[in-house]
JSON list of C-alpha atoms in Angstrom, two decimals:
[
{"chain": "Q", "resi": 1, "resn": "MET", "atom": "CA", "xyz": [7.81, 39.31, -74.34]},
{"chain": "Q", "resi": 2, "resn": "VAL", "atom": "CA", "xyz": [7.30, 41.88, -71.50]},
{"chain": "Q", "resi": 3, "resn": "GLY", "atom": "CA", "xyz": [9.82, 44.44, -70.30]},
{"chain": "Q", "resi": 4, "resn": "GLY", "atom": "CA", "xyz": [11.84, 43.70, -73.43]},
{"chain": "Q", "resi": 5, "resn": "ALA", "atom": "CA", "xyz": [13.54, 40.91, -71.56]},
{"chain": "Q", "resi": 6, "resn": "TYR", "atom": "CA", "xyz": [11.09, 38.41, -70.08]},
{"chain": "Q", "resi": 7, "resn": "ARG", "atom": "CA", "xyz": [9.71, 35.72, -72.49]},
{"chain": "Q", "resi": 8, "resn": "LEU", "atom": "CA", "xyz": [6.27, 34.48, -71.34]},
{"chain": "Q", "resi": 9, "resn": "GLU", "atom": "CA", "xyz": [6.17, 30.69, -71.68]},
{"chain": "Q", "resi": 10, "resn": "LYS", "atom": "CA", "xyz": [2.90, 29.41, -70.11]},
{"chain": "Q", "resi": 11, "resn": "ARG", "atom": "CA", "xyz": [0.09, 30.87, -68.18]},
{"chain": "Q", "resi": 12, "resn": "ILE", "atom": "CA", "xyz": [0.05, 29.15, -64.82]},
{"chain": "Q", "resi": 13, "resn": "GLY", "atom": "CA", "xyz": [-2.74, 31.10, -63.03]},
{"chain": "Q", "resi": 14, "resn": "SER", "atom": "CA", "xyz": [-5.39, 33.79, -63.53]},
{"chain": "Q", "resi": 15, "resn": "GLY", "atom": "CA", "xyz": [-7.91, 35.67, -61.42]},
{"chain": "Q", "resi": 16, "resn": "ALA", "atom": "CA", "xyz": [-10.15, 38.63, -61.52]},
{"chain": "Q", "resi": 17, "resn": "PHE", "atom": "CA", "xyz": [-7.36, 41.13, -61.35]},
{"chain": "Q", "resi": 18, "resn": "GLY", "atom": "CA", "xyz": [-4.63, 39.48, -63.47]},
{"chain": "Q", "resi": 19, "resn": "GLU", "atom": "CA", "xyz": [-2.71, 36.46, -64.61]},
{"chain": "Q", "resi": 20, "resn": "VAL", "atom": "CA", "xyz": [0.57, 34.84, -63.71]},
{"chain": "Q", "resi": 21, "resn": "TRP", "atom": "CA", "xyz": [2.92, 33.35, -66.29]},
{"chain": "Q", "resi": 22, "resn": "ARG", "atom": "CA", "xyz": [5.96, 31.00, -66.17]},
{"chain": "Q", "resi": 23, "resn": "ALA", "atom": "CA", "xyz": [8.57, 33.04, -67.97]},
{"chain": "Q", "resi": 24, "resn": "THR", "atom": "CA", "xyz": [12.22, 33.13, -68.90]},
{"chain": "Q", "resi": 25, "resn": "ALA", "atom": "CA", "xyz": [14.40, 35.98, -67.67]},
{"chain": "Q", "resi": 26, "resn": "PRO", "atom": "CA", "xyz": [17.66, 37.05, -69.18]},
{"chain": "Q", "resi": 27, "resn": "GLY", "atom": "CA", "xyz": [20.27, 34.34, -68.72]},
{"chain": "Q", "resi": 28, "resn": "GLY", "atom": "CA", "xyz": [17.61, 31.68, -69.01]},
{"chain": "Q", "resi": 29, "resn": "VAL", "atom": "CA", "xyz": [16.38, 31.99, -65.36]},
{"chain": "Q", "resi": 30, "resn": "GLU", "atom": "CA", "xyz": [12.82, 30.73, -64.79]},
{"chain": "Q", "resi": 31, "resn": "VAL", "atom": "CA", "xyz": [10.59, 33.34, -63.01]},
{"chain": "Q", "resi": 32, "resn": "ALA", "atom": "CA", "xyz": [6.93, 34.01, -62.58]},
{"chain": "Q", "resi": 33, "resn": "VAL", "atom": "CA", "xyz": [5.49, 37.19, -64.20]},
{"chain": "Q", "resi": 34, "resn": "LYS", "atom": "CA", "xyz": [2.22, 38.63, -62.85]},
{"chain": "Q", "resi": 35, "resn": "ILE", "atom": "CA", "xyz": [0.37, 41.03, -65.14]},
{"chain": "Q", "resi": 36, "resn": "ILE", "atom": "CA", "xyz": [-2.40, 43.08, -63.46]},
{"chain": "Q", "resi": 37, "resn": "PHE", "atom": "CA", "xyz": [-5.30, 43.58, -65.93]},
{"chain": "Q", "resi": 38, "resn": "ARG", "atom": "CA", "xyz": [-6.55, 46.86, -64.40]},
{"chain": "Q", "resi": 39, "resn": "PRO", "atom": "CA", "xyz": [-5.12, 50.12, -65.59]},
{"chain": "Q", "resi": 40, "resn": "LEU", "atom": "CA", "xyz": [-2.77, 51.81, -63.19]},
{"chain": "Q", "resi": 41, "resn": "ASP", "atom": "CA", "xyz": [-5.35, 54.39, -62.16]},
{"chain": "Q", "resi": 42, "resn": "ASN", "atom": "CA", "xyz": [-7.68, 51.62, -60.99]},
{"chain": "Q", "resi": 43, "resn": "ASP", "atom": "CA", "xyz": [-8.01, 51.05, -57.20]},
{"chain": "Q", "resi": 44, "resn": "GLU", "atom": "CA", "xyz": [-6.91, 47.38, -57.40]},
{"chain": "Q", "resi": 45, "resn": "ALA", "atom": "CA", "xyz": [-3.84, 48.26, -59.45]},
{"chain": "Q", "resi": 46, "resn": "LYS", "atom": "CA", "xyz": [-2.98, 51.09, -57.08]},
{"chain": "Q", "resi": 47, "resn": "SER", "atom": "CA", "xyz": [-3.32, 48.79, -54.10]},
{"chain": "Q", "resi": 48, "resn": "GLU", "atom": "CA", "xyz": [-0.94, 46.24, -55.75]},
{"chain": "Q", "resi": 49, "resn": "LEU", "atom": "CA", "xyz": [1.53, 48.89, -56.54]},
{"chain": "Q", "resi": 50, "resn": "GLN", "atom": "CA", "xyz": [1.40, 50.31, -52.91]},
{"chain": "Q", "resi": 51, "resn": "ALA", "atom": "CA", "xyz": [1.91, 46.77, -51.59]},
{"chain": "Q", "resi": 52, "resn": "MET", "atom": "CA", "xyz": [5.02, 46.35, -53.90]},
{"chain": "Q", "resi": 53, "resn": "GLU", "atom": "CA", "xyz": [6.49, 49.57, -52.48]},
{"chain": "Q", "resi": 54, "resn": "LEU", "atom": "CA", "xyz": [5.91, 48.21, -48.95]},
{"chain": "Q", "resi": 55, "resn": "ILE", "atom": "CA", "xyz": [7.48, 44.80, -49.52]},
{"chain": "Q", "resi": 56, "resn": "LYS", "atom": "CA", "xyz": [10.23, 45.50, -52.09]},
{"chain": "Q", "resi": 57, "resn": "THR", "atom": "CA", "xyz": [13.06, 45.55, -49.50]},
{"chain": "Q", "resi": 58, "resn": "LEU", "atom": "CA", "xyz": [11.82, 42.63, -47.39]},
{"chain": "Q", "resi": 59, "resn": "ARG", "atom": "CA", "xyz": [13.89, 39.41, -47.34]},
{"chain": "Q", "resi": 60, "resn": "HIS", "atom": "CA", "xyz": [12.86, 36.29, -45.50]},
{"chain": "Q", "resi": 61, "resn": "PRO", "atom": "CA", "xyz": [13.23, 32.55, -46.40]},
{"chain": "Q", "resi": 62, "resn": "PHE", "atom": "CA", "xyz": [9.46, 32.09, -46.30]},
{"chain": "Q", "resi": 63, "resn": "LEU", "atom": "CA", "xyz": [8.34, 35.07, -48.34]},
{"chain": "Q", "resi": 64, "resn": "LEU", "atom": "CA", "xyz": [8.04, 34.81, -52.09]},
{"chain": "Q", "resi": 65, "resn": "GLN", "atom": "CA", "xyz": [10.70, 37.07, -53.46]},
{"chain": "Q", "resi": 66, "resn": "THR", "atom": "CA", "xyz": [9.78, 39.98, -55.76]},
{"chain": "Q", "resi": 67, "resn": "PHE", "atom": "CA", "xyz": [12.56, 40.75, -58.26]},
{"chain": "Q", "resi": 68, "resn": "ALA", "atom": "CA", "xyz": [11.20, 43.71, -60.18]},
{"chain": "Q", "resi": 69, "resn": "PHE", "atom": "CA", "xyz": [7.94, 45.56, -60.87]},
{"chain": "Q", "resi": 70, "resn": "TRP", "atom": "CA", "xyz": [7.13, 48.35, -63.42]},
{"chain": "Q", "resi": 71, "resn": "SER", "atom": "CA", "xyz": [4.30, 49.73, -65.50]},
{"chain": "Q", "resi": 72, "resn": "GLU", "atom": "CA", "xyz": [3.98, 48.81, -69.13]},
{"chain": "Q", "resi": 73, "resn": "GLN", "atom": "CA", "xyz": [1.13, 49.90, -71.47]},
{"chain": "Q", "resi": 74, "resn": "ASP", "atom": "CA", "xyz": [-0.74, 51.15, -68.34]},
{"chain": "Q", "resi": 75, "resn": "ARG", "atom": "CA", "xyz": [-0.51, 47.78, -66.70]},
{"chain": "Q", "resi": 76, "resn": "LEU", "atom": "CA", "xyz": [1.50, 46.72, -63.66]},
{"chain": "Q", "resi": 77, "resn": "ILE", "atom": "CA", "xyz": [4.05, 43.94, -64.23]},
{"chain": "Q", "resi": 78, "resn": "ILE", "atom": "CA", "xyz": [5.68, 42.11, -61.33]},
{"chain": "Q", "resi": 79, "resn": "VAL", "atom": "CA", "xyz": [8.50, 39.53, -61.67]},
{"chain": "Q", "resi": 80, "resn": "MET", "atom": "CA", "xyz": [8.73, 37.03, -58.87]},
{"chain": "Q", "resi": 81, "resn": "GLN", "atom": "CA", "xyz": [10.31, 33.82, -57.73]},
{"chain": "Q", "resi": 82, "resn": "LEU", "atom": "CA", "xyz": [8.83, 30.84, -59.43]},
{"chain": "Q", "resi": 83, "resn": "ALA", "atom": "CA", "xyz": [7.22, 28.33, -57.05]},
{"chain": "Q", "resi": 84, "resn": "ASP", "atom": "CA", "xyz": [6.18, 24.67, -57.67]},
{"chain": "Q", "resi": 85, "resn": "GLY", "atom": "CA", "xyz": [2.50, 25.30, -56.90]},
{"chain": "Q", "resi": 86, "resn": "SER", "atom": "CA", "xyz": [0.26, 26.29, -54.07]},
{"chain": "Q", "resi": 87, "resn": "LEU", "atom": "CA", "xyz": [-0.98, 24.69, -50.89]},
{"chain": "Q", "resi": 88, "resn": "ARG", "atom": "CA", "xyz": [-4.33, 24.26, -52.72]},
{"chain": "Q", "resi": 89, "resn": "ASP", "atom": "CA", "xyz": [-2.52, 22.49, -55.53]},
{"chain": "Q", "resi": 90, "resn": "ARG", "atom": "CA", "xyz": [-0.84, 20.15, -52.98]},
{"chain": "Q", "resi": 91, "resn": "LEU", "atom": "CA", "xyz": [-4.18, 19.30, -51.53]},
{"chain": "Q", "resi": 92, "resn": "LYS", "atom": "CA", "xyz": [-5.49, 18.35, -54.92]},
{"chain": "Q", "resi": 93, "resn": "GLN", "atom": "CA", "xyz": [-2.49, 16.21, -55.49]},
{"chain": "Q", "resi": 94, "resn": "CYS", "atom": "CA", "xyz": [-3.07, 14.36, -52.19]},
{"chain": "Q", "resi": 95, "resn": "LYS", "atom": "CA", "xyz": [-6.67, 13.78, -52.98]},
{"chain": "Q", "resi": 96, "resn": "LYS", "atom": "CA", "xyz": [-5.83, 12.33, -56.32]},
{"chain": "Q", "resi": 97, "resn": "LEU", "atom": "CA", "xyz": [-3.64, 9.90, -54.43]},
{"chain": "Q", "resi": 98, "resn": "ARG", "atom": "CA", "xyz": [-6.73, 8.98, -52.41]},
{"chain": "Q", "resi": 99, "resn": "LEU", "atom": "CA", "xyz": [-5.48, 10.63, -49.21]},
{"chain": "Q", "resi": 100, "resn": "THR", "atom": "CA", "xyz": [-7.95, 12.47, -47.00]},
{"chain": "Q", "resi": 101, "resn": "GLY", "atom": "CA", "xyz": [-5.73, 15.54, -47.20]},
{"chain": "Q", "resi": 102, "resn": "ILE", "atom": "CA", "xyz": [-2.20, 16.80, -46.92]},
{"chain": "Q", "resi": 103, "resn": "PRO", "atom": "CA", "xyz": [-0.34, 14.50, -44.41]},
{"chain": "Q", "resi": 104, "resn": "VAL", "atom": "CA", "xyz": [-0.42, 16.25, -41.01]},
{"chain": "Q", "resi": 105, "resn": "LYS", "atom": "CA", "xyz": [3.32, 16.39, -40.38]},
{"chain": "Q", "resi": 106, "resn": "GLU", "atom": "CA", "xyz": [3.83, 18.00, -43.89]},
{"chain": "Q", "resi": 107, "resn": "LEU", "atom": "CA", "xyz": [0.96, 20.44, -43.42]},
{"chain": "Q", "resi": 108, "resn": "LEU", "atom": "CA", "xyz": [2.17, 21.47, -40.01]},
{"chain": "Q", "resi": 109, "resn": "GLY", "atom": "CA", "xyz": [5.54, 22.23, -41.54]},
{"chain": "Q", "resi": 110, "resn": "TYR", "atom": "CA", "xyz": [3.88, 24.50, -44.08]},
{"chain": "Q", "resi": 111, "resn": "PHE", "atom": "CA", "xyz": [1.88, 26.28, -41.33]},
{"chain": "Q", "resi": 112, "resn": "HIS", "atom": "CA", "xyz": [5.02, 26.75, -39.26]},
{"chain": "Q", "resi": 113, "resn": "GLU", "atom": "CA", "xyz": [6.92, 28.33, -42.11]},
{"chain": "Q", "resi": 114, "resn": "ALA", "atom": "CA", "xyz": [3.96, 30.49, -43.15]},
{"chain": "Q", "resi": 115, "resn": "GLY", "atom": "CA", "xyz": [3.61, 31.57, -39.54]},
{"chain": "Q", "resi": 116, "resn": "GLU", "atom": "CA", "xyz": [7.31, 32.60, -39.43]},
{"chain": "Q", "resi": 117, "resn": "ALA", "atom": "CA", "xyz": [6.75, 34.76, -42.49]},
{"chain": "Q", "resi": 118, "resn": "LEU", "atom": "CA", "xyz": [3.75, 36.41, -40.91]},
{"chain": "Q", "resi": 119, "resn": "ASP", "atom": "CA", "xyz": [5.71, 37.02, -37.63]},
{"chain": "Q", "resi": 120, "resn": "TYR", "atom": "CA", "xyz": [8.43, 38.63, -39.78]},
{"chain": "Q", "resi": 121, "resn": "LEU", "atom": "CA", "xyz": [5.90, 40.84, -41.50]},
{"chain": "Q", "resi": 122, "resn": "HIS", "atom": "CA", "xyz": [4.15, 41.76, -38.17]},
{"chain": "Q", "resi": 123, "resn": "GLY", "atom": "CA", "xyz": [7.61, 42.68, -36.84]},
{"chain": "Q", "resi": 124, "resn": "ARG", "atom": "CA", "xyz": [7.89, 45.19, -39.60]},
{"chain": "Q", "resi": 125, "resn": "ARG", "atom": "CA", "xyz": [4.38, 46.46, -38.90]},
{"chain": "Q", "resi": 126, "resn": "LEU", "atom": "CA", "xyz": [2.86, 44.98, -42.07]},
{"chain": "Q", "resi": 127, "resn": "LEU", "atom": "CA", "xyz": [-0.40, 43.09, -42.33]},
{"chain": "Q", "resi": 128, "resn": "HIS", "atom": "CA", "xyz": [-0.82, 40.58, -45.14]},
{"chain": "Q", "resi": 129, "resn": "ARG", "atom": "CA", "xyz": [-4.64, 40.52, -44.98]},
{"chain": "Q", "resi": 130, "resn": "ASP", "atom": "CA", "xyz": [-5.25, 37.69, -47.51]},
{"chain": "Q", "resi": 131, "resn": "ILE", "atom": "CA", "xyz": [-4.02, 34.39, -46.01]},
{"chain": "Q", "resi": 132, "resn": "LYS", "atom": "CA", "xyz": [-5.50, 31.42, -47.85]},
{"chain": "Q", "resi": 133, "resn": "PRO", "atom": "CA", "xyz": [-4.23, 28.24, -49.51]},
{"chain": "Q", "resi": 134, "resn": "ASP", "atom": "CA", "xyz": [-3.78, 29.89, -52.89]},
{"chain": "Q", "resi": 135, "resn": "ASN", "atom": "CA", "xyz": [-1.40, 32.46, -51.33]},
{"chain": "Q", "resi": 136, "resn": "ILE", "atom": "CA", "xyz": [0.84, 29.89, -49.61]},
{"chain": "Q", "resi": 137, "resn": "LEU", "atom": "CA", "xyz": [3.05, 28.78, -52.45]},
{"chain": "Q", "resi": 138, "resn": "LEU", "atom": "CA", "xyz": [5.31, 25.74, -52.11]},
{"chain": "Q", "resi": 139, "resn": "LEU", "atom": "CA", "xyz": [8.94, 25.44, -53.38]},
{"chain": "Q", "resi": 140, "resn": "GLU", "atom": "CA", "xyz": [11.05, 22.38, -52.69]},
{"chain": "Q", "resi": 141, "resn": "HIS", "atom": "CA", "xyz": [8.73, 21.27, -49.88]},
{"chain": "Q", "resi": 142, "resn": "HIS", "atom": "CA", "xyz": [8.81, 24.66, -48.16]},
{"chain": "Q", "resi": 143, "resn": "ALA", "atom": "CA", "xyz": [6.11, 27.30, -47.82]},
{"chain": "Q", "resi": 144, "resn": "LEU", "atom": "CA", "xyz": [6.47, 30.75, -49.32]},
{"chain": "Q", "resi": 145, "resn": "LEU", "atom": "CA", "xyz": [3.94, 33.42, -48.35]},
{"chain": "Q", "resi": 146, "resn": "ALA", "atom": "CA", "xyz": [2.74, 35.30, -51.55]},
{"chain": "Q", "resi": 147, "resn": "ASP", "atom": "CA", "xyz": [0.37, 37.86, -52.97]},
{"chain": "Q", "resi": 148, "resn": "PHE", "atom": "CA", "xyz": [0.68, 41.07, -51.00]},
{"chain": "Q", "resi": 149, "resn": "GLY", "atom": "CA", "xyz": [-1.98, 42.98, -52.90]},
{"chain": "Q", "resi": 150, "resn": "LEU", "atom": "CA", "xyz": [-3.93, 43.62, -49.74]},
{"chain": "Q", "resi": 151, "resn": "ALA", "atom": "CA", "xyz": [-0.88, 44.26, -47.50]},
{"chain": "Q", "resi": 152, "resn": "ARG", "atom": "CA", "xyz": [-1.08, 47.40, -45.31]},
{"chain": "Q", "resi": 153, "resn": "LEU", "atom": "CA", "xyz": [1.02, 49.02, -42.65]},
{"chain": "Q", "resi": 154, "resn": "MET", "atom": "CA", "xyz": [-0.37, 48.40, -39.17]},
{"chain": "Q", "resi": 155, "resn": "SER", "atom": "CA", "xyz": [-2.04, 51.50, -37.60]},
{"chain": "Q", "resi": 156, "resn": "THR", "atom": "CA", "xyz": [0.26, 53.53, -35.51]},
{"chain": "Q", "resi": 157, "resn": "ARG", "atom": "CA", "xyz": [-2.71, 54.85, -33.46]},
{"chain": "Q", "resi": 158, "resn": "ARG", "atom": "CA", "xyz": [-2.71, 53.70, -29.87]},
{"chain": "Q", "resi": 159, "resn": "SER", "atom": "CA", "xyz": [-5.91, 52.06, -28.61]},
{"chain": "Q", "resi": 160, "resn": "ARG", "atom": "CA", "xyz": [-7.80, 53.67, -25.78]},
{"chain": "Q", "resi": 161, "resn": "SER", "atom": "CA", "xyz": [-6.80, 50.97, -23.33]},
{"chain": "Q", "resi": 162, "resn": "GLU", "atom": "CA", "xyz": [-3.07, 51.67, -24.13]},
{"chain": "Q", "resi": 163, "resn": "GLU", "atom": "CA", "xyz": [-3.59, 55.36, -23.61]},
{"chain": "Q", "resi": 164, "resn": "ARG", "atom": "CA", "xyz": [-5.11, 54.79, -20.13]},
{"chain": "Q", "resi": 165, "resn": "ARG", "atom": "CA", "xyz": [-2.09, 52.96, -18.85]}
]
């Protein structure tokens, strides 16, 4: 149990900085809970917290939704929308079916949706900075851009070529 309300059910992913759990929220709603291993004064944890502050108000159909985040026992906890898997997982499924990869039409749909999410972020002067198959999640055959731990605001400095105009 984390946050006094989220029951961790099954670990569905882990990496160097944390792990993600399938969890049950109040009311029986399934969610994903990400627990950052590093203490809050660690650079990676600070970076993740800064990213959460940047994206907490963003809403787009192809961005993974963040529902809540807080610190608990000097760890950052993030509650997010639960996806079916990642683009990498889908590739593995296709290879098990003896396909050479994800069918082109399907893959292009995912790229189009991820591109829309990136355009939305860029329109709000945010850079994702970590686009890879593990960070494109799938839900009901749609792409959701996820993992904003490296997200940054775009520089507001003008380039020298812009200044010369």
